[in-house]
Amino acid sequence: MSSSSGILSLLPLLCFALLLHTTAIEADPLFHVCFSSANFTANSSYDVNLNRLETYLYGQTPGWGFAIGSVGSNQYQAFGLSQCRADVSFQDCQTCVAEARDALNKLCPYNKGGIVWYDNCLIKYLDWDFFGQIDDQNKFCLSNVNSISDPTSFDKKAIDLLSQLSLRAHVNPRLFAYGEAMFDESTTIYGMVDCTRDLSNDDCKKCLDEAINELPSCSGGKKGGRIVGGSCHVGYEIYPFLNF
């Protein structure tokens, strides 16, 4: 997969082919963004606070699948969150958060903000309080390389499924839903939606619905696709892709 350093807003330019089923733990991230508005120096107060924050997120995320916190004050305060996919085990979540933490430190050294996505988790940190705000700038799409024979009917069925899951997810305490729908006698569509748990129920639904609306431009006519963002994630495939 590709990666970038900057604010990502041009979704059509950020579509990647999904060639293979993803493994439980991947060495390389799906994508990352480094926020270049400000930097810090090694051993500075912000550096110390960020390290403490990353340690906290690593320790707290596996037990709940989500962690959020801040360390420090004023210009030295670091804000961060991490979240694992709802089906991921404690051990795989812990491993993913550790890999994501290390990758972000390597990919965005001395940046005061960054986000990295793995298939099983994400980590995001900034030097300002972004909690509870929809991140509609940082997103990318993944598309299955294989086309469907009846794209109009298939796309409608996939969008209808994800829209129903959005209704379920935004009232779920974990802001997550997974389900399936029969397309024809030999094809089942599997869908998943989730939000970072700092969002309100209403903002979760708003984020999901916006992502679902963008999905046809990412993977229209394909057997699978995902919109992955800083606040929510929607996706579908014709094979079960979660561990339920």
PDB file of C-alpha atoms in Angstrom:
ATOM      1  CA  MET A   1       0.000   0.000   0.000  1.00  0.00           C
ATOM      2  CA  SER A   2       1.011   3.599  -0.482  1.00  0.00           C
ATOM      3  CA  SER A   3       1.515   6.207   2.186  1.00  0.00           C
ATOM      4  CA  SER A   4       1.555   9.963   2.342  1.00  0.00           C
ATOM      5  CA  SER A   5       2.475  12.882   4.554  1.00  0.00           C
ATOM      6  CA  GLY A   6      -0.166  15.568   4.463  1.00  0.00           C
ATOM      7  CA  ILE A   7      -3.859  16.270   4.840  1.00  0.00           C
ATOM      8  CA  LEU A   8      -5.778  13.929   2.568  1.00  0.00           C
ATOM      9  CA  SER A   9      -8.973  15.310   1.085  1.00  0.00           C
ATOM     10  CA  LEU A  10      -9.057  14.136  -2.534  1.00  0.00           C
ATOM     11  CA  LEU A  11     -10.641  10.739  -2.056  1.00  0.00           C
ATOM     12  CA  PRO A  12     -10.621   9.636  -5.736  1.00  0.00           C
ATOM     13  CA  LEU A  13      -6.824   9.902  -5.765  1.00  0.00           C
ATOM     14  CA  LEU A  14      -6.489   7.570  -2.803  1.00  0.00           C
ATOM     15  CA  CYS A  15      -7.979   4.328  -4.076  1.00  0.00           C
ATOM     16  CA  PHE A  16      -5.892   1.192  -3.802  1.00  0.00           C
ATOM     17  CA  ALA A  17      -6.475  -2.305  -5.086  1.00  0.00           C
ATOM     18  CA  LEU A  18      -7.200  -4.942  -2.450  1.00  0.00           C
ATOM     19  CA  LEU A  19      -5.464  -7.953  -3.926  1.00  0.00           C
ATOM     20  CA  LEU A  20      -5.446 -10.497  -1.122  1.00  0.00           C
ATOM     21  CA  HIS A  21      -7.270 -11.336   2.073  1.00  0.00           C
ATOM     22  CA  THR A  22      -5.507  -9.560   4.919  1.00  0.00           C
ATOM     23  CA  THR A  23      -3.721 -11.550   7.575  1.00  0.00           C
ATOM     24  CA  ALA A  24      -4.357 -11.253  11.299  1.00  0.00           C
ATOM     25  CA  ILE A  25      -1.295  -9.069  11.863  1.00  0.00           C
ATOM     26  CA  GLU A  26       0.446  -7.161   9.092  1.00  0.00           C
ATOM     27  CA  ALA A  27       3.942  -5.728   9.189  1.00  0.00           C
ATOM     28  CA  ASP A  28       3.114  -2.764   6.984  1.00  0.00           C
ATOM     29  CA  PRO A  29       0.352  -0.213   7.609  1.00  0.00           C
ATOM     30  CA  LEU A  30      -2.504   0.278   5.190  1.00  0.00           C
ATOM     31  CA  PHE A  31      -1.860   4.012   5.146  1.00  0.00           C
ATOM     32  CA  HIS A  32      -0.533   6.865   7.232  1.00  0.00           C
ATOM     33  CA  VAL A  33      -0.659  10.646   7.426  1.00  0.00           C
ATOM     34  CA  CYS A  34       1.855  12.965   9.100  1.00  0.00           C
ATOM     35  CA  PHE A  35       0.478  16.346  10.145  1.00  0.00           C
ATOM     36  CA  SER A  36       3.248  18.800   9.312  1.00  0.00           C
ATOM     37  CA  SER A  37       1.883  21.925  11.005  1.00  0.00           C
ATOM     38  CA  ALA A  38       4.366  21.664  13.869  1.00  0.00           C
ATOM     39  CA  ASN A  39       7.351  19.624  14.984  1.00  0.00           C
ATOM     40  CA  PHE A  40       9.029  18.868  18.295  1.00  0.00           C
ATOM     41  CA  THR A  41      12.600  18.112  19.305  1.00  0.00           C
ATOM     42  CA  ALA A  42      13.976  14.998  20.934  1.00  0.00           C
ATOM     43  CA  ASN A  43      13.727  14.933  24.746  1.00  0.00           C
ATOM     44  CA  SER A  44      11.495  18.015  24.766  1.00  0.00           C
ATOM     45  CA  SER A  45       8.476  18.232  27.059  1.00  0.00           C
ATOM     46  CA  TYR A  46       6.179  17.291  24.177  1.00  0.00           C
ATOM     47  CA  ASP A  47       8.367  14.283  23.329  1.00  0.00           C
ATOM     48  CA  VAL A  48       8.201  13.065  26.920  1.00  0.00           C
ATOM     49  CA  ASN A  49       4.420  13.558  27.061  1.00  0.00           C
ATOM     50  CA  LEU A  50       3.886  11.810  23.727  1.00  0.00           C
ATOM     51  CA  ASN A  51       5.912   8.818  24.886  1.00  0.00           C
ATOM     52  CA  ARG A  52       3.842   8.621  28.064  1.00  0.00           C
ATOM     53  CA  LEU A  53       0.647   8.880  26.012  1.00  0.00           C
ATOM     54  CA  GLU A  54       1.722   6.089  23.662  1.00  0.00           C
ATOM     55  CA  THR A  55       2.539   3.860  26.642  1.00  0.00           C
ATOM     56  CA  TYR A  56      -0.908   4.554  28.084  1.00  0.00           C
ATOM     57  CA  LEU A  57      -2.673   3.748  24.802  1.00  0.00           C
ATOM     58  CA  TYR A  58      -0.705   0.538  24.426  1.00  0.00           C
ATOM     59  CA  GLY A  59      -1.647  -0.570  27.920  1.00  0.00           C
ATOM     60  CA  GLN A  60      -5.316   0.385  27.810  1.00  0.00           C
ATOM     61  CA  THR A  61      -6.494  -0.430  24.293  1.00  0.00           C
ATOM     62  CA  PRO A  62      -6.432  -4.272  24.288  1.00  0.00           C
ATOM     63  CA  GLY A  63      -8.766  -4.612  27.263  1.00  0.00           C
ATOM     64  CA  TRP A  64     -11.531  -2.420  25.845  1.00  0.00           C
ATOM     65  CA  GLY A  65     -10.642  -2.272  22.173  1.00  0.00           C
ATOM     66  CA  PHE A  66     -10.354   1.503  22.540  1.00  0.00           C
ATOM     67  CA  ALA A  67      -8.390   4.057  24.545  1.00  0.00           C
ATOM     68  CA  ILE A  68      -8.299   7.837  24.616  1.00  0.00           C
ATOM     69  CA  GLY A  69      -6.258  10.270  26.661  1.00  0.00           C
ATOM     70  CA  SER A  70      -4.004  13.278  26.923  1.00  0.00           C
ATOM     71  CA  VAL A  71      -0.769  13.991  28.755  1.00  0.00           C
ATOM     72  CA  GLY A  72       0.732  17.356  29.641  1.00  0.00           C
ATOM     73  CA  SER A  73      -0.630  20.888  29.488  1.00  0.00           C
ATOM     74  CA  ASN A  74      -0.610  24.001  27.335  1.00  0.00           C
ATOM     75  CA  GLN A  75       1.668  23.818  24.276  1.00  0.00           C
ATOM     76  CA  TYR A  76       3.230  20.577  25.514  1.00  0.00           C
ATOM     77  CA  GLN A  77      -0.026  18.617  25.738  1.00  0.00           C
ATOM     78  CA  ALA A  78      -0.436  15.529  23.524  1.00  0.00           C
ATOM     79  CA  PHE A  79      -3.870  14.102  22.684  1.00  0.00           C
ATOM     80  CA  GLY A  80      -4.322  10.606  21.305  1.00  0.00           C
ATOM     81  CA  LEU A  81      -6.593   7.664  20.738  1.00  0.00           C
ATOM     82  CA  SER A  82      -6.247   4.098  19.535  1.00  0.00           C
ATOM     83  CA  GLN A  83      -8.836   1.549  18.548  1.00  0.00           C
ATOM     84  CA  CYS A  84      -8.876  -2.074  17.447  1.00  0.00           C
ATOM     85  CA  ARG A  85     -11.479  -3.670  15.209  1.00  0.00           C
ATOM     86  CA  ALA A  86     -14.269  -5.191  17.285  1.00  0.00           C
ATOM     87  CA  ASP A  87     -13.506  -8.796  16.326  1.00  0.00           C
ATOM     88  CA  VAL A  88      -9.785  -8.613  17.147  1.00  0.00           C
ATOM     89  CA  SER A  89      -8.501 -10.649  20.104  1.00  0.00           C
ATOM     90  CA  PHE A  90      -6.702  -9.116  23.092  1.00  0.00           C
ATOM     91  CA  GLN A  91      -3.330 -10.415  21.906  1.00  0.00           C
ATOM     92  CA  ASP A  92      -3.777  -9.339  18.278  1.00  0.00           C
ATOM     93  CA  CYS A  93      -4.996  -5.920  19.422  1.00  0.00           C
ATOM     94  CA  GLN A  94      -1.966  -5.489  21.671  1.00  0.00           C
ATOM     95  CA  THR A  95       0.374  -6.546  18.876  1.00  0.00           C
ATOM     96  CA  CYS A  96      -1.281  -4.231  16.371  1.00  0.00           C
ATOM     97  CA  VAL A  97      -1.190  -1.209  18.674  1.00  0.00           C
ATOM     98  CA  ALA A  98       2.509  -1.825  19.342  1.00  0.00           C
ATOM     99  CA  GLU A  99       3.240  -2.076  15.619  1.00  0.00           C
ATOM    100  CA  ALA A 100       1.163   1.013  14.863  1.00  0.00           C
ATOM    101  CA  ARG A 101       2.908   3.011  17.600  1.00  0.00           C
ATOM    102  CA  ASP A 102       6.342   2.029  16.333  1.00  0.00           C
ATOM    103  CA  ALA A 103       5.388   2.653  12.697  1.00  0.00           C
ATOM    104  CA  LEU A 104       4.037   6.125  13.428  1.00  0.00           C
ATOM    105  CA  ASN A 105       7.184   7.081  15.330  1.00  0.00           C
ATOM    106  CA  LYS A 106       9.266   5.907  12.386  1.00  0.00           C
ATOM    107  CA  LEU A 107       7.080   7.343   9.613  1.00  0.00           C
ATOM    108  CA  CYS A 108       6.372  10.690  11.300  1.00  0.00           C
ATOM    109  CA  PRO A 109       9.444  11.412  13.433  1.00  0.00           C
ATOM    110  CA  TYR A 110       9.128  14.622  15.460  1.00  0.00           C
ATOM    111  CA  ASN A 111       5.733  15.502  13.944  1.00  0.00           C
ATOM    112  CA  LYS A 112       3.300  16.763  16.563  1.00  0.00           C
ATOM    113  CA  GLY A 113       0.489  14.872  14.862  1.00  0.00           C
ATOM    114  CA  GLY A 114      -0.064  11.751  12.836  1.00  0.00           C
ATOM    115  CA  ILE A 115      -2.375   8.833  12.150  1.00  0.00           C
ATOM    116  CA  VAL A 116      -1.662   5.304  10.999  1.00  0.00           C
ATOM    117  CA  TRP A 117      -4.085   2.578   9.967  1.00  0.00           C
ATOM    118  CA  TYR A 118      -3.544  -1.154  10.097  1.00  0.00           C
ATOM    119  CA  ASP A 119      -6.187  -3.696   9.176  1.00  0.00           C
ATOM    120  CA  ASN A 120      -6.710  -4.457  12.869  1.00  0.00           C
ATOM    121  CA  CYS A 121      -6.220  -1.051  14.495  1.00  0.00           C
ATOM    122  CA  LEU A 122      -5.436   2.646  14.217  1.00  0.00           C
ATOM    123  CA  ILE A 123      -3.554   5.206  16.305  1.00  0.00           C
ATOM    124  CA  LYS A 124      -3.910   8.960  16.050  1.00  0.00           C
ATOM    125  CA  TYR A 125      -2.274  11.755  18.030  1.00  0.00           C
ATOM    126  CA  LEU A 126      -2.198  15.563  17.789  1.00  0.00           C
ATOM    127  CA  ASP A 127      -1.122  18.562  19.812  1.00  0.00           C
ATOM    128  CA  TRP A 128      -4.711  19.818  20.096  1.00  0.00           C
ATOM    129  CA  ASP A 129      -7.964  18.357  21.374  1.00  0.00           C
ATOM    130  CA  PHE A 130      -9.624  16.599  18.425  1.00  0.00           C
ATOM    131  CA  PHE A 131     -11.795  14.300  20.551  1.00  0.00           C
ATOM    132  CA  GLY A 132     -15.443  14.078  19.525  1.00  0.00           C
ATOM    133  CA  GLN A 133     -14.906  15.774  16.153  1.00  0.00           C
ATOM    134  CA  ILE A 134     -15.525  13.992  12.858  1.00  0.00           C
ATOM    135  CA  ASP A 135     -12.284  13.651  10.912  1.00  0.00           C
ATOM    136  CA  ASP A 136     -13.531  13.942   7.323  1.00  0.00           C
ATOM    137  CA  GLN A 137     -10.178  14.997   5.885  1.00  0.00           C
ATOM    138  CA  ASN A 138      -8.046  11.913   6.412  1.00  0.00           C
ATOM    139  CA  LYS A 139      -9.474   8.966   4.523  1.00  0.00           C
ATOM    140  CA  PHE A 140      -8.671   6.538   1.752  1.00  0.00           C
ATOM    141  CA  CYS A 141     -10.362   3.735  -0.129  1.00  0.00           C
ATOM    142  CA  LEU A 142      -9.558   0.110  -0.830  1.00  0.00           C
ATOM    143  CA  SER A 143     -11.141  -1.715  -3.744  1.00  0.00           C
ATOM    144  CA  ASN A 144     -11.288  -5.379  -4.688  1.00  0.00           C
ATOM    145  CA  VAL A 145      -9.671  -5.882  -8.100  1.00  0.00           C
ATOM    146  CA  ASN A 146     -12.464  -8.205  -9.294  1.00  0.00           C
ATOM    147  CA  SER A 147     -15.592  -6.873 -11.003  1.00  0.00           C
ATOM    148  CA  ILE A 148     -19.142  -8.105 -10.476  1.00  0.00           C
ATOM    149  CA  SER A 149     -21.287  -9.241 -13.401  1.00  0.00           C
ATOM    150  CA  ASP A 150     -24.357  -7.180 -12.414  1.00  0.00           C
ATOM    151  CA  PRO A 151     -22.820  -4.011 -10.955  1.00  0.00           C
ATOM    152  CA  THR A 152     -25.988  -1.919 -10.663  1.00  0.00           C
ATOM    153  CA  SER A 153     -27.923  -4.468  -8.625  1.00  0.00           C
ATOM    154  CA  PHE A 154     -24.878  -5.536  -6.612  1.00  0.00           C
ATOM    155  CA  ASP A 155     -23.868  -1.981  -5.676  1.00  0.00           C
ATOM    156  CA  LYS A 156     -27.417  -1.190  -4.549  1.00  0.00           C
ATOM    157  CA  LYS A 157     -27.538  -4.319  -2.395  1.00  0.00           C
ATOM    158  CA  ALA A 158     -24.162  -3.522  -0.825  1.00  0.00           C
ATOM    159  CA  ILE A 159     -25.123   0.090  -0.068  1.00  0.00           C
ATOM    160  CA  ASP A 160     -28.490  -0.999   1.364  1.00  0.00           C
ATOM    161  CA  LEU A 161     -26.700  -3.458   3.668  1.00  0.00           C
ATOM    162  CA  LEU A 162     -24.216  -0.869   4.888  1.00  0.00           C
ATOM    163  CA  SER A 163     -26.995   1.673   5.437  1.00  0.00           C
ATOM    164  CA  GLN A 164     -28.822  -0.817   7.647  1.00  0.00           C
ATOM    165  CA  LEU A 165     -25.624  -1.508   9.543  1.00  0.00           C
ATOM    166  CA  SER A 166     -25.142   2.234  10.064  1.00  0.00           C
ATOM    167  CA  LEU A 167     -28.531   2.357  11.789  1.00  0.00           C
ATOM    168  CA  ARG A 168     -27.463  -0.457  14.100  1.00  0.00           C
ATOM    169  CA  ALA A 169     -23.934   0.756  14.783  1.00  0.00           C
ATOM    170  CA  HIS A 170     -24.709   4.281  15.914  1.00  0.00           C
ATOM    171  CA  VAL A 171     -26.847   2.987  18.806  1.00  0.00           C
ATOM    172  CA  ASN A 172     -24.389   0.229  19.734  1.00  0.00           C
ATOM    173  CA  PRO A 173     -22.104   1.199  22.658  1.00  0.00           C
ATOM    174  CA  ARG A 174     -19.141  -0.028  20.586  1.00  0.00           C
ATOM    175  CA  LEU A 175     -20.293   1.988  17.543  1.00  0.00           C
ATOM    176  CA  PHE A 176     -19.905  -1.141  15.430  1.00  0.00           C
ATOM    177  CA  ALA A 177     -22.083  -3.452  13.339  1.00  0.00           C
ATOM    178  CA  TYR A 178     -21.470  -6.437  11.079  1.00  0.00           C
ATOM    179  CA  GLY A 179     -23.940  -8.313   8.907  1.00  0.00           C
ATOM    180  CA  GLU A 180     -24.647 -10.023   5.631  1.00  0.00           C
ATOM    181  CA  ALA A 181     -27.170 -10.048   2.800  1.00  0.00           C
ATOM    182  CA  MET A 182     -27.855 -12.514   0.009  1.00  0.00           C
ATOM    183  CA  PHE A 183     -27.252 -11.073  -3.448  1.00  0.00           C
ATOM    184  CA  ASP A 184     -28.097 -14.192  -5.409  1.00  0.00           C
ATOM    185  CA  GLU A 185     -28.221 -17.918  -4.666  1.00  0.00           C
ATOM    186  CA  SER A 186     -24.440 -18.217  -4.845  1.00  0.00           C
ATOM    187  CA  THR A 187     -23.264 -14.811  -3.570  1.00  0.00           C
ATOM    188  CA  THR A 188     -23.453 -13.340  -0.072  1.00  0.00           C
ATOM    189  CA  ILE A 189     -22.352  -9.786   0.687  1.00  0.00           C
ATOM    190  CA  TYR A 190     -20.669  -9.279   4.069  1.00  0.00           C
ATOM    191  CA  GLY A 191     -20.532  -5.760   5.494  1.00  0.00           C
ATOM    192  CA  MET A 192     -18.995  -3.941   8.437  1.00  0.00           C
ATOM    193  CA  VAL A 193     -19.184  -0.390   9.772  1.00  0.00           C
ATOM    194  CA  ASP A 194     -17.556   1.176  12.811  1.00  0.00           C
ATOM    195  CA  CYS A 195     -16.667   4.532  14.346  1.00  0.00           C
ATOM    196  CA  THR A 196     -13.986   5.652  16.764  1.00  0.00           C
ATOM    197  CA  ARG A 197     -15.646   5.682  20.145  1.00  0.00           C
ATOM    198  CA  ASP A 198     -14.913   9.317  20.904  1.00  0.00           C
ATOM    199  CA  LEU A 199     -17.788  10.278  18.592  1.00  0.00           C
ATOM    200  CA  SER A 200     -21.349  10.857  19.721  1.00  0.00           C
ATOM    201  CA  ASN A 201     -24.037   8.513  18.400  1.00  0.00           C
ATOM    202  CA  ASP A 202     -25.327  11.140  15.976  1.00  0.00           C
ATOM    203  CA  ASP A 203     -21.859  12.042  14.701  1.00  0.00           C
ATOM    204  CA  CYS A 204     -21.056   8.373  14.232  1.00  0.00           C
ATOM    205  CA  LYS A 205     -24.077   7.941  11.978  1.00  0.00           C
ATOM    206  CA  LYS A 206     -23.194  11.112  10.083  1.00  0.00           C
ATOM    207  CA  CYS A 207     -19.639   9.891   9.513  1.00  0.00           C
ATOM    208  CA  LEU A 208     -20.800   6.441   8.400  1.00  0.00           C
ATOM    209  CA  ASP A 209     -23.456   7.773   6.033  1.00  0.00           C
ATOM    210  CA  GLU A 210     -20.956  10.132   4.389  1.00  0.00           C
ATOM    211  CA  ALA A 211     -18.508   7.260   3.905  1.00  0.00           C
ATOM    212  CA  ILE A 212     -21.227   5.013   2.475  1.00  0.00           C
ATOM    213  CA  ASN A 213     -22.172   7.744   0.002  1.00  0.00           C
ATOM    214  CA  GLU A 214     -18.536   7.942  -1.133  1.00  0.00           C
ATOM    215  CA  LEU A 215     -18.147   4.194  -1.564  1.00  0.00           C
ATOM    216  CA  PRO A 216     -19.493   3.933  -5.157  1.00  0.00           C
ATOM    217  CA  SER A 217     -16.747   6.284  -6.368  1.00  0.00           C
ATOM    218  CA  CYS A 218     -14.203   3.990  -4.710  1.00  0.00           C
ATOM    219  CA  SER A 219     -15.388   0.504  -5.565  1.00  0.00           C
ATOM    220  CA  GLY A 220     -18.468   0.732  -7.775  1.00  0.00           C
ATOM    221  CA  GLY A 221     -18.943  -2.508  -9.691  1.00  0.00           C
ATOM    222  CA  LYS A 222     -16.293  -4.333  -7.636  1.00  0.00           C
ATOM    223  CA  LYS A 223     -16.709  -7.386  -5.424  1.00  0.00           C
ATOM    224  CA  GLY A 224     -15.471  -5.506  -2.382  1.00  0.00           C
ATOM    225  CA  GLY A 225     -14.470  -2.094  -1.133  1.00  0.00           C
ATOM    226  CA  ARG A 226     -13.767   0.013   1.927  1.00  0.00           C
ATOM    227  CA  ILE A 227     -13.669   3.644   2.923  1.00  0.00           C
ATOM    228  CA  VAL A 228     -11.257   3.975   5.841  1.00  0.00           C
ATOM    229  CA  GLY A 229     -11.083   7.258   7.725  1.00  0.00           C
ATOM    230  CA  GLY A 230      -9.868   8.903  10.869  1.00  0.00           C
ATOM    231  CA  SER A 231     -13.287   8.625  12.524  1.00  0.00           C
ATOM    232  CA  CYS A 232     -15.120   5.782  10.796  1.00  0.00           C
ATOM    233  CA  HIS A 233     -14.766   2.815   8.473  1.00  0.00           C
ATOM    234  CA  VAL A 234     -17.230   1.089   6.140  1.00  0.00           C
ATOM    235  CA  GLY A 235     -16.597  -1.945   3.986  1.00  0.00           C
ATOM    236  CA  TYR A 236     -18.016  -4.983   2.223  1.00  0.00           C
ATOM    237  CA  GLU A 237     -16.739  -8.180   0.605  1.00  0.00           C
ATOM    238  CA  ILE A 238     -18.209 -11.386  -0.839  1.00  0.00           C
ATOM    239  CA  TYR A 239     -16.371 -13.476   1.753  1.00  0.00           C
ATOM    240  CA  PRO A 240     -16.453 -13.338   5.574  1.00  0.00           C
ATOM    241  CA  PHE A 241     -13.620 -11.019   6.601  1.00  0.00           C
ATOM    242  CA  LEU A 242     -14.110 -10.736  10.351  1.00  0.00           C
ATOM    243  CA  ASN A 243     -13.433 -13.272  13.097  1.00  0.00           C
ATOM    244  CA  PHE A 244     -17.010 -13.915  14.210  1.00  0.00           C
TER     245      PHE A 244
END
